[in-house]
Amino acid sequence: GAAFRAMVLVDDYVKLQRSHVLPADLGTALVKSIEKLGGFLANPINFDAGYNHGFTEASALLLIAANFPSFVESATWQQLATSRLTSLMQTTVGADGVEIERSPFYHFYVFDFALQVENWATANSITLPAAFLQRVQSMVRYSTDIIWPNGQIPLIGSSVRLKPAGFAALYAGVEKDDPQFEYVLTGGSQGS
């Protein structure tokens, strides 16, 4: 909950500030709340290191650090957040590139979240560790192989209905680099 709150507050603050409609008193209060949330998220007690909730927590901490470099702890938080993201990818995604819960839905949940972080970091000139990026890339093969011809994933394990093509914009970079993934995602209309 704290991670989602932090993301929303950072988003609100940046948008209101950029639009020049943020009252000074509200701006001061938001900055104070965001810094407090950064401290909360940095505390190891509040980090879910062993499963997918940790992605939200580490990403929120990275978002705070990147958007508020003037905070005393921002450089430390950015390093901690990227370290946590890398560690999470290595513990929640097996060496075979498959999310450890072995659920196609949760595989795409983690894959999508990691791609969102990667896309955001690229757009904002944030360097992510090579180990994080390599593990994200390792997830492409299973993502390609598990999609059925009708575009859905099988309902194995704790999966729910999902049609990855509904998130095509997120996968644009993956499609560009992997023609087989593009073929599966587009139902054979593109790629090979």
GROMACS .gro file of N, CA and C in nm, residues 37-187:
model
  453
   37LEU      N    1   0.768   0.850   0.300
   37LEU     CA    2   0.743   0.721   0.236
   37LEU      C    3   0.872   0.658   0.185
   38GLY      N    4   0.964   0.740   0.134
   38GLY     CA    5   1.094   0.688   0.092
   38GLY      C    6   1.167   0.620   0.206
   39GLY      N    7   1.168   0.684   0.321
   39GLY     CA    8   1.231   0.625   0.438
   39GLY      C    9   1.164   0.494   0.479
   40PHE      N   10   1.031   0.494   0.473
   40PHE     CA   11   0.955   0.374   0.507
   40PHE      C   12   0.989   0.260   0.411
   41LEU      N   13   0.991   0.290   0.280
   41LEU     CA   14   1.018   0.187   0.180
   41LEU      C   15   1.162   0.137   0.186
   42ALA      N   16   1.254   0.223   0.226
   42ALA     CA   17   1.395   0.183   0.234
   42ALA      C   18   1.420   0.087   0.350
   43ASN      N   19   1.338   0.094   0.453
   43ASN     CA   20   1.355   0.009   0.570
   43ASN      C   21   1.336  -0.138   0.531
   44PRO      N   22   1.434  -0.224   0.555
   44PRO     CA   23   1.424  -0.365   0.517
   44PRO      C   24   1.301  -0.437   0.574
   45ILE      N   25   1.252  -0.391   0.688
   45ILE     CA   26   1.133  -0.453   0.748
   45ILE      C   27   1.012  -0.438   0.657
   46ASN      N   28   1.010  -0.332   0.577
   46ASN     CA   29   0.894  -0.303   0.493
   46ASN      C   30   0.913  -0.347   0.348
   47PHE      N   31   1.007  -0.436   0.325
   47PHE     CA   32   1.036  -0.482   0.189
   47PHE      C   33   1.007  -0.630   0.176
   48ASP      N   34   0.922  -0.666   0.080
   48ASP     CA   35   0.888  -0.806   0.053
   48ASP      C   36   0.986  -0.862  -0.049
   49ALA      N   37   1.099  -0.910   0.000
   49ALA     CA   38   1.210  -0.950  -0.087
   49ALA      C   39   1.186  -1.080  -0.163
   50GLY      N   40   1.096  -1.162  -0.116
   50GLY     CA   41   1.084  -1.296  -0.173
   50GLY      C   42   0.977  -1.316  -0.279
   51TYR      N   43   0.897  -1.214  -0.308
   51TYR     CA   44   0.793  -1.236  -0.408
   51TYR      C   45   0.754  -1.105  -0.476
   52ASN      N   46   0.657  -1.113  -0.565
   52ASN     CA   47   0.630  -1.004  -0.658
   52ASN      C   48   0.589  -0.870  -0.596
   53HIS      N   49   0.541  -0.865  -0.473
   53HIS     CA   50   0.507  -0.736  -0.411
   53HIS      C   51   0.630  -0.647  -0.397
   54GLY      N   52   0.745  -0.709  -0.385
   54GLY     CA   53   0.869  -0.634  -0.372
   54GLY      C   54   0.899  -0.548  -0.492
   55PHE      N   55   0.850  -0.588  -0.611
   55PHE     CA   56   0.872  -0.507  -0.732
   55PHE      C   57   0.808  -0.369  -0.717
   56THR      N   58   0.688  -0.366  -0.665
   56THR     CA   59   0.619  -0.239  -0.645
   56THR      C   60   0.695  -0.154  -0.544
   57GLU      N   61   0.739  -0.216  -0.437
   57GLU     CA   62   0.809  -0.143  -0.331
   57GLU      C   63   0.944  -0.088  -0.380
   58ALA      N   64   1.021  -0.170  -0.450
   58ALA     CA   65   1.150  -0.124  -0.502
   58ALA      C   66   1.132  -0.018  -0.611
   59SER      N   67   1.032  -0.036  -0.695
   59SER     CA   68   1.007   0.060  -0.802
   59SER      C   69   0.963   0.195  -0.746
   60ALA      N   70   0.881   0.193  -0.642
   60ALA     CA   71   0.837   0.318  -0.580
   60ALA      C   72   0.955   0.392  -0.519
   61LEU      N   73   1.044   0.318  -0.456
   61LEU     CA   74   1.163   0.380  -0.397
   61LEU      C   75   1.251   0.442  -0.506
   62LEU      N   76   1.266   0.372  -0.618
   62LEU     CA   77   1.344   0.424  -0.730
   62LEU      C   78   1.277   0.549  -0.788
   63LEU      N   79   1.146   0.547  -0.798
   63LEU     CA   80   1.072   0.662  -0.849
   63LEU      C   81   1.093   0.785  -0.761
   64ILE      N   82   1.089   0.766  -0.630
   64ILE     CA   83   1.113   0.877  -0.538
   64ILE      C   84   1.255   0.930  -0.555
   65ALA      N   85   1.352   0.841  -0.554
   65ALA     CA   86   1.492   0.883  -0.564
   65ALA      C   87   1.519   0.958  -0.694
   66ALA      N   88   1.462   0.911  -0.803
   66ALA     CA   89   1.487   0.974  -0.933
   66ALA      C   90   1.418   1.110  -0.946
   67ASN      N   91   1.303   1.125  -0.885
   67ASN     CA   92   1.228   1.250  -0.899
   67ASN      C   93   1.261   1.353  -0.792
   68PHE      N   94   1.326   1.310  -0.685
   68PHE     CA   95   1.361   1.402  -0.576
   68PHE      C   96   1.508   1.384  -0.540
   69PRO      N   97   1.598   1.417  -0.632
   69PRO     CA   98   1.741   1.398  -0.606
   69PRO      C   99   1.793   1.487  -0.492
   70SER      N  100   1.716   1.587  -0.453
   70SER     CA  101   1.760   1.674  -0.344
   70SER      C  102   1.740   1.612  -0.206
   71PHE      N  103   1.664   1.505  -0.195
   71PHE     CA  104   1.649   1.439  -0.066
   71PHE      C  105   1.788   1.386  -0.024
   72VAL      N  106   1.819   1.399   0.102
   72VAL     CA  107   1.950   1.358   0.153
   72VAL      C  108   1.979   1.211   0.119
   73GLU      N  109   1.878   1.126   0.125
   73GLU     CA  110   1.896   0.982   0.104
   73GLU      C  111   1.875   0.936  -0.041
   74SER      N  112   1.845   1.026  -0.132
   74SER     CA  113   1.808   0.984  -0.268
   74SER      C  114   1.912   0.898  -0.337
   75ALA      N  115   2.038   0.934  -0.330
   75ALA     CA  116   2.142   0.854  -0.397
   75ALA      C  117   2.148   0.713  -0.337
   76THR      N  118   2.137   0.705  -0.206
   76THR     CA  119   2.136   0.574  -0.138
   76THR      C  120   2.012   0.496  -0.176
   77TRP      N  121   1.897   0.564  -0.179
   77TRP     CA  122   1.772   0.497  -0.215
   77TRP      C  123   1.775   0.445  -0.358
   78GLN      N  124   1.833   0.522  -0.448
   78GLN     CA  125   1.838   0.477  -0.588
   78GLN      C  126   1.923   0.351  -0.600
   79GLN      N  127   2.036   0.349  -0.535
   79GLN     CA  128   2.122   0.232  -0.537
   79GLN      C  129   2.052   0.112  -0.472
   80LEU      N  130   1.986   0.136  -0.359
   80LEU     CA  131   1.914   0.030  -0.289
   80LEU      C  132   1.800  -0.024  -0.376
   81ALA      N  133   1.726   0.064  -0.439
   81ALA     CA  134   1.613   0.023  -0.523
   81ALA      C  135   1.659  -0.062  -0.641
   82THR      N  136   1.763  -0.020  -0.710
   82THR     CA  137   1.811  -0.098  -0.826
   82THR      C  138   1.869  -0.232  -0.780
   83SER      N  139   1.933  -0.232  -0.664
   83SER     CA  140   1.984  -0.357  -0.610
   83SER      C  141   1.868  -0.452  -0.576
   84ARG      N  142   1.764  -0.397  -0.518
   84ARG     CA  143   1.646  -0.480  -0.483
   84ARG      C  144   1.577  -0.533  -0.609
   85LEU      N  145   1.564  -0.450  -0.710
   85LEU     CA  146   1.501  -0.495  -0.834
   85LEU      C  147   1.580  -0.611  -0.895
   86THR      N  148   1.711  -0.599  -0.896
   86THR     CA  149   1.795  -0.705  -0.951
   86THR      C  150   1.782  -0.832  -0.869
   87SER      N  151   1.787  -0.818  -0.738
   87SER     CA  152   1.773  -0.934  -0.651
   87SER      C  153   1.637  -1.002  -0.671
   88LEU      N  154   1.533  -0.922  -0.682
   88LEU     CA  155   1.399  -0.978  -0.704
   88LEU      C  156   1.392  -1.055  -0.835
   89MET      N  157   1.451  -1.001  -0.939
   89MET     CA  158   1.449  -1.073  -1.067
   89MET      C  159   1.521  -1.206  -1.055
   90GLN      N  160   1.627  -1.209  -0.978
   90GLN     CA  161   1.704  -1.333  -0.964
   90GLN      C  162   1.637  -1.434  -0.872
   91THR      N  163   1.553  -1.388  -0.780
   91THR     CA  164   1.485  -1.482  -0.690
   91THR      C  165   1.345  -1.519  -0.738
   92THR      N  166   1.279  -1.433  -0.815
   92THR     CA  167   1.143  -1.464  -0.860
   92THR      C  168   1.138  -1.518  -1.002
   93VAL      N  169   1.248  -1.509  -1.074
   93VAL     CA  170   1.256  -1.564  -1.210
   93VAL      C  171   1.369  -1.665  -1.211
   94GLY      N  172   1.336  -1.788  -1.246
   94GLY     CA  173   1.437  -1.893  -1.247
   94GLY      C  174   1.539  -1.874  -1.357
   95ALA      N  175   1.645  -1.953  -1.351
   95ALA     CA  176   1.751  -1.947  -1.452
   95ALA      C  177   1.697  -1.979  -1.591
   96ASP      N  178   1.583  -2.050  -1.596
   96ASP     CA  179   1.521  -2.083  -1.724
   96ASP      C  180   1.435  -1.969  -1.779
   97GLY      N  181   1.427  -1.858  -1.705
   97GLY     CA  182   1.349  -1.743  -1.752
   97GLY      C  183   1.201  -1.750  -1.719
   98VAL      N  184   1.162  -1.845  -1.635
   98VAL     CA  185   1.022  -1.861  -1.599
   98VAL      C  186   1.001  -1.816  -1.455
   99GLU      N  187   0.896  -1.739  -1.431
   99GLU     CA  188   0.862  -1.692  -1.297
   99GLU      C  189   0.841  -1.814  -1.207
  100ILE      N  190   0.893  -1.810  -1.086
  100ILE     CA  191   0.902  -1.929  -1.001
  100ILE      C  192   0.768  -1.988  -0.957
  101GLU      N  193   0.660  -1.910  -0.963
  101GLU     CA  194   0.531  -1.966  -0.925
  101GLU      C  195   0.475  -2.060  -1.033
  102ARG      N  196   0.539  -2.060  -1.147
  102ARG     CA  197   0.501  -2.147  -1.260
  102ARG      C  198   0.357  -2.124  -1.304
  103SER      N  199   0.310  -2.005  -1.288
  103SER     CA  200   0.178  -1.965  -1.332
  103SER      C  201   0.196  -1.873  -1.452
  104PRO      N  202   0.139  -1.906  -1.568
  104PRO     CA  203   0.153  -1.815  -1.683
  104PRO      C  204   0.108  -1.673  -1.651
  105PHE      N  205   0.002  -1.659  -1.573
  105PHE     CA  206  -0.045  -1.525  -1.538
  105PHE      C  207   0.061  -1.449  -1.458
  106TYR      N  208   0.116  -1.514  -1.354
  106TYR     CA  209   0.216  -1.445  -1.272
  106TYR      C  210   0.347  -1.425  -1.347
  107HIS      N  211   0.374  -1.511  -1.444
  107HIS     CA  212   0.492  -1.487  -1.529
  107HIS      C  213   0.474  -1.354  -1.602
  108PHE      N  214   0.357  -1.334  -1.662
  108PHE     CA  215   0.333  -1.209  -1.733
  108PHE      C  216   0.320  -1.091  -1.636
  109TYR      N  217   0.272  -1.116  -1.517
  109TYR     CA  218   0.263  -1.009  -1.417
  109TYR      C  219   0.402  -0.953  -1.388
  110VAL      N  220   0.497  -1.041  -1.361
  110VAL     CA  221   0.635  -0.999  -1.333
  110VAL      C  222   0.702  -0.946  -1.459
  111PHE      N  223   0.684  -1.014  -1.571
  111PHE     CA  224   0.743  -0.971  -1.698
  111PHE      C  225   0.695  -0.831  -1.734
  112ASP      N  226   0.565  -0.809  -1.723
  112ASP     CA  227   0.509  -0.677  -1.756
  112ASP      C  228   0.561  -0.569  -1.662
  113PHE      N  229   0.566  -0.601  -1.534
  113PHE     CA  230   0.614  -0.502  -1.438
  113PHE      C  231   0.760  -0.468  -1.466
  114ALA      N  232   0.841  -0.569  -1.492
  114ALA     CA  233   0.983  -0.546  -1.521
  114ALA      C  234   1.000  -0.465  -1.649
  115LEU      N  235   0.917  -0.492  -1.750
  115LEU     CA  236   0.924  -0.414  -1.874
  115LEU      C  237   0.883  -0.269  -1.850
  116GLN      N  238   0.783  -0.247  -1.765
  116GLN     CA  239   0.743  -0.109  -1.733
  116GLN      C  240   0.858  -0.034  -1.665
  117VAL      N  241   0.925  -0.101  -1.573
  117VAL     CA  242   1.040  -0.039  -1.505
  117VAL      C  243   1.150  -0.010  -1.606
  118GLU      N  244   1.178  -0.108  -1.691
  118GLU     CA  245   1.283  -0.090  -1.793
  118GLU      C  246   1.249   0.024  -1.888
  119ASN      N  247   1.126   0.029  -1.936
  119ASN     CA  248   1.084   0.136  -2.028
  119ASN      C  249   1.091   0.273  -1.961
  120TRP      N  250   1.045   0.282  -1.836
  120TRP     CA  251   1.050   0.408  -1.762
  120TRP      C  252   1.195   0.452  -1.742
  121ALA      N  253   1.280   0.357  -1.702
  121ALA     CA  254   1.421   0.390  -1.677
  121ALA      C  255   1.488   0.439  -1.805
  122THR      N  256   1.461   0.374  -1.915
  122THR     CA  257   1.519   0.416  -2.043
  122THR      C  258   1.473   0.556  -2.080
  123ALA      N  259   1.344   0.581  -2.066
  123ALA     CA  260   1.288   0.713  -2.101
  123ALA      C  261   1.342   0.824  -2.012
  124ASN      N  262   1.387   0.789  -1.890
  124ASN     CA  263   1.433   0.890  -1.796
  124ASN      C  264   1.583   0.884  -1.768
  125SER      N  265   1.656   0.815  -1.855
  125SER     CA  266   1.802   0.803  -1.845
  125SER      C  267   1.847   0.749  -1.709
  126ILE      N  268   1.775   0.650  -1.660
  126ILE     CA  269   1.811   0.582  -1.535
  126ILE      C  270   1.878   0.451  -1.574
  127THR      N  271   1.996   0.428  -1.524
  127THR     CA  272   2.069   0.305  -1.556
  127THR      C  273   2.026   0.193  -1.464
  128LEU      N  274   1.984   0.083  -1.523
  128LEU     CA  275   1.949  -0.037  -1.446
  128LEU      C  276   2.064  -0.136  -1.459
  129PRO      N  277   2.086  -0.217  -1.357
  129PRO     CA  278   2.195  -0.316  -1.364
  129PRO      C  279   2.176  -0.415  -1.478
  130ALA      N  280   2.286  -0.456  -1.537
  130ALA     CA  281   2.283  -0.552  -1.648
  130ALA      C  282   2.215  -0.682  -1.606
  131ALA      N  283   2.236  -0.725  -1.483
  131ALA     CA  284   2.174  -0.850  -1.436
  131ALA      C  285   2.022  -0.842  -1.438
  132PHE      N  286   1.966  -0.726  -1.405
  132PHE     CA  287   1.822  -0.706  -1.411
  132PHE      C  288   1.775  -0.718  -1.556
  133LEU      N  289   1.840  -0.645  -1.646
  133LEU     CA  290   1.800  -0.643  -1.787
  133LEU      C  291   1.814  -0.781  -1.851
  134GLN      N  292   1.919  -0.854  -1.816
  134GLN     CA  293   1.938  -0.988  -1.872
  134GLN      C  294   1.829  -1.084  -1.827
  135ARG      N  295   1.788  -1.073  -1.701
  135ARG     CA  296   1.683  -1.162  -1.652
  135ARG      C  297   1.549  -1.129  -1.715
  136VAL      N  298   1.523  -1.001  -1.739
  136VAL     CA  299   1.400  -0.962  -1.811
  136VAL      C  300   1.403  -1.025  -1.951
  137GLN      N  301   1.516  -1.012  -2.018
  137GLN     CA  302   1.530  -1.069  -2.153
  137GLN      C  303   1.510  -1.220  -2.151
  138SER      N  304   1.554  -1.286  -2.044
  138SER     CA  305   1.540  -1.432  -2.036
  138SER      C  306   1.394  -1.476  -2.029
  139MET      N  307   1.304  -1.385  -1.996
  139MET     CA  308   1.162  -1.418  -1.982
  139MET      C  309   1.089  -1.422  -2.116
  140VAL      N  310   1.151  -1.373  -2.222
  140VAL     CA  311   1.084  -1.361  -2.351
  140VAL      C  312   1.049  -1.497  -2.410
  141ARG      N  313   1.140  -1.593  -2.401
  141ARG     CA  314   1.115  -1.723  -2.465
  141ARG      C  315   0.989  -1.790  -2.409
  142TYR      N  316   0.979  -1.799  -2.277
  142TYR     CA  317   0.859  -1.861  -2.218
  142TYR      C  318   0.735  -1.779  -2.254
  143SER      N  319   0.748  -1.647  -2.252
  143SER     CA  320   0.635  -1.560  -2.288
  143SER      C  321   0.589  -1.590  -2.430
  144THR      N  322   0.681  -1.620  -2.516
  144THR     CA  323   0.648  -1.653  -2.655
  144THR      C  324   0.583  -1.790  -2.664
  145ASP      N  325   0.643  -1.887  -2.597
  145ASP     CA  326   0.598  -2.026  -2.609
  145ASP      C  327   0.466  -2.055  -2.539
  146ILE      N  328   0.430  -1.979  -2.436
  146ILE     CA  329   0.312  -2.013  -2.356
  146ILE      C  330   0.183  -1.954  -2.413
  147ILE      N  331   0.192  -1.858  -2.502
  147ILE     CA  332   0.070  -1.798  -2.559
  147ILE      C  333   0.008  -1.895  -2.660
  148TRP      N  334  -0.119  -1.924  -2.641
  148TRP     CA  335  -0.190  -2.015  -2.731
  148TRP      C  336  -0.220  -1.947  -2.865
  149PRO      N  337  -0.255  -2.025  -2.967
  149PRO     CA  338  -0.289  -1.966  -3.098
  149PRO      C  339  -0.403  -1.863  -3.093
  150ASN      N  340  -0.493  -1.876  -2.994
  150ASN     CA  341  -0.601  -1.778  -2.982
  150ASN      C  342  -0.557  -1.651  -2.909
  151GLY      N  343  -0.429  -1.644  -2.873
  151GLY     CA  344  -0.374  -1.525  -2.809
  151GLY      C  345  -0.383  -1.523  -2.658
  152GLN      N  346  -0.447  -1.624  -2.599
  152GLN     CA  347  -0.460  -1.629  -2.454
  152GLN      C  348  -0.351  -1.717  -2.394
  153ILE      N  349  -0.339  -1.708  -2.261
  153ILE     CA  350  -0.247  -1.797  -2.191
  153ILE      C  351  -0.330  -1.910  -2.130
  154PRO      N  352  -0.268  -2.027  -2.108
  154PRO     CA  353  -0.343  -2.136  -2.045
  154PRO      C  354  -0.372  -2.106  -1.898
  155LEU      N  355  -0.481  -2.162  -1.851
  155LEU     CA  356  -0.521  -2.143  -1.711
  155LEU      C  357  -0.457  -2.252  -1.625
  156ILE      N  358  -0.327  -2.238  -1.605
  156ILE     CA  359  -0.249  -2.333  -1.526
  156ILE      C  360  -0.213  -2.265  -1.394
  157GLY      N  361  -0.219  -2.341  -1.284
  157GLY     CA  362  -0.183  -2.284  -1.155
  157GLY      C  363  -0.280  -2.175  -1.115
  158SER      N  364  -0.228  -2.064  -1.067
  158SER     CA  365  -0.314  -1.955  -1.019
  158SER      C  366  -0.339  -1.852  -1.129
  159SER      N  367  -0.345  -1.897  -1.252
  159SER     CA  368  -0.367  -1.806  -1.363
  159SER      C  369  -0.513  -1.765  -1.375
  160VAL      N  370  -0.533  -1.650  -1.432
  160VAL     CA  371  -0.666  -1.602  -1.471
  160VAL      C  372  -0.657  -1.567  -1.619
  161ARG      N  373  -0.772  -1.543  -1.680
  161ARG     CA  374  -0.772  -1.513  -1.824
  161ARG      C  375  -0.686  -1.391  -1.854
  162LEU      N  376  -0.603  -1.407  -1.954
  162LEU     CA  377  -0.514  -1.299  -1.996
  162LEU      C  378  -0.483  -1.314  -2.144
  163LYS      N  379  -0.494  -1.205  -2.215
  163LYS     CA  380  -0.457  -1.202  -2.356
  163LYS      C  381  -0.348  -1.095  -2.370
  164PRO      N  382  -0.221  -1.136  -2.371
  164PRO     CA  383  -0.112  -1.040  -2.371
  164PRO      C  384  -0.118  -0.936  -2.484
  165ALA      N  385  -0.180  -0.968  -2.596
  165ALA     CA  386  -0.189  -0.871  -2.706
  165ALA      C  387  -0.260  -0.743  -2.663
  166GLY      N  388  -0.338  -0.750  -2.556
  166GLY     CA  389  -0.405  -0.630  -2.505
  166GLY      C  390  -0.308  -0.528  -2.448
  167PHE      N  391  -0.183  -0.566  -2.432
  167PHE     CA  392  -0.080  -0.477  -2.378
  167PHE      C  393   0.030  -0.454  -2.482
  168ALA      N  394  -0.009  -0.451  -2.608
  168ALA     CA  395   0.087  -0.445  -2.718
  168ALA      C  396   0.185  -0.329  -2.707
  169ALA      N  397   0.140  -0.213  -2.662
  169ALA     CA  398   0.230  -0.097  -2.651
  169ALA      C  399   0.347  -0.127  -2.556
  170LEU      N  400   0.321  -0.201  -2.450
  170LEU     CA  401   0.425  -0.237  -2.355
  170LEU      C  402   0.532  -0.325  -2.420
  171TYR      N  403   0.490  -0.408  -2.513
  171TYR     CA  404   0.580  -0.505  -2.574
  171TYR      C  405   0.648  -0.456  -2.702
  172ALA      N  406   0.631  -0.332  -2.738
  172ALA     CA  407   0.684  -0.282  -2.866
  172ALA      C  408   0.834  -0.309  -2.881
  173GLY      N  409   0.911  -0.284  -2.776
  173GLY     CA  410   1.055  -0.309  -2.784
  173GLY      C  411   1.088  -0.456  -2.796
  174VAL      N  412   1.014  -0.541  -2.725
  174VAL     CA  413   1.037  -0.685  -2.731
  174VAL      C  414   1.004  -0.736  -2.870
  175GLU      N  415   0.892  -0.690  -2.927
  175GLU     CA  416   0.853  -0.732  -3.062
  175GLU      C  417   0.959  -0.693  -3.164
  176LYS      N  418   1.013  -0.573  -3.149
  176LYS     CA  419   1.115  -0.524  -3.242
  176LYS      C  420   1.239  -0.614  -3.239
  177ASP      N  421   1.275  -0.661  -3.119
  177ASP     CA  422   1.395  -0.743  -3.102
  177ASP      C  423   1.373  -0.892  -3.123
  178ASP      N  424   1.248  -0.937  -3.117
  178ASP     CA  425   1.221  -1.081  -3.125
  178ASP      C  426   1.104  -1.108  -3.219
  179PRO      N  427   1.134  -1.145  -3.345
  179PRO     CA  428   1.027  -1.167  -3.443
  179PRO      C  429   0.933  -1.282  -3.408
  180GLN      N  430   0.979  -1.379  -3.330
  180GLN     CA  431   0.891  -1.488  -3.289
  180GLN      C  432   0.788  -1.439  -3.188
  181PHE      N  433   0.831  -1.357  -3.093
  181PHE     CA  434   0.737  -1.299  -2.997
  181PHE      C  435   0.636  -1.211  -3.072
  182GLU      N  436   0.684  -1.133  -3.167
  182GLU     CA  437   0.596  -1.047  -3.246
  182GLU      C  438   0.492  -1.131  -3.320
  183TYR      N  439   0.535  -1.243  -3.376
  183TYR     CA  440   0.445  -1.332  -3.450
  183TYR      C  441   0.333  -1.383  -3.359
  184VAL      N  442   0.371  -1.431  -3.241
  184VAL     CA  443   0.272  -1.486  -3.147
  184VAL      C  444   0.178  -1.376  -3.098
  185LEU      N  445   0.233  -1.259  -3.063
  185LEU     CA  446   0.153  -1.152  -3.007
  185LEU      C  447   0.053  -1.096  -3.109
  186THR      N  448   0.093  -1.093  -3.236
  186THR     CA  449   0.005  -1.038  -3.340
  186THR      C  450  -0.079  -1.144  -3.409
  187GLY      N  451  -0.079  -1.263  -3.356
  187GLY     CA  452  -0.159  -1.370  -3.418
  187GLY      C  453  -0.111  -1.407  -3.558
   0.00000   0.00000   0.00000
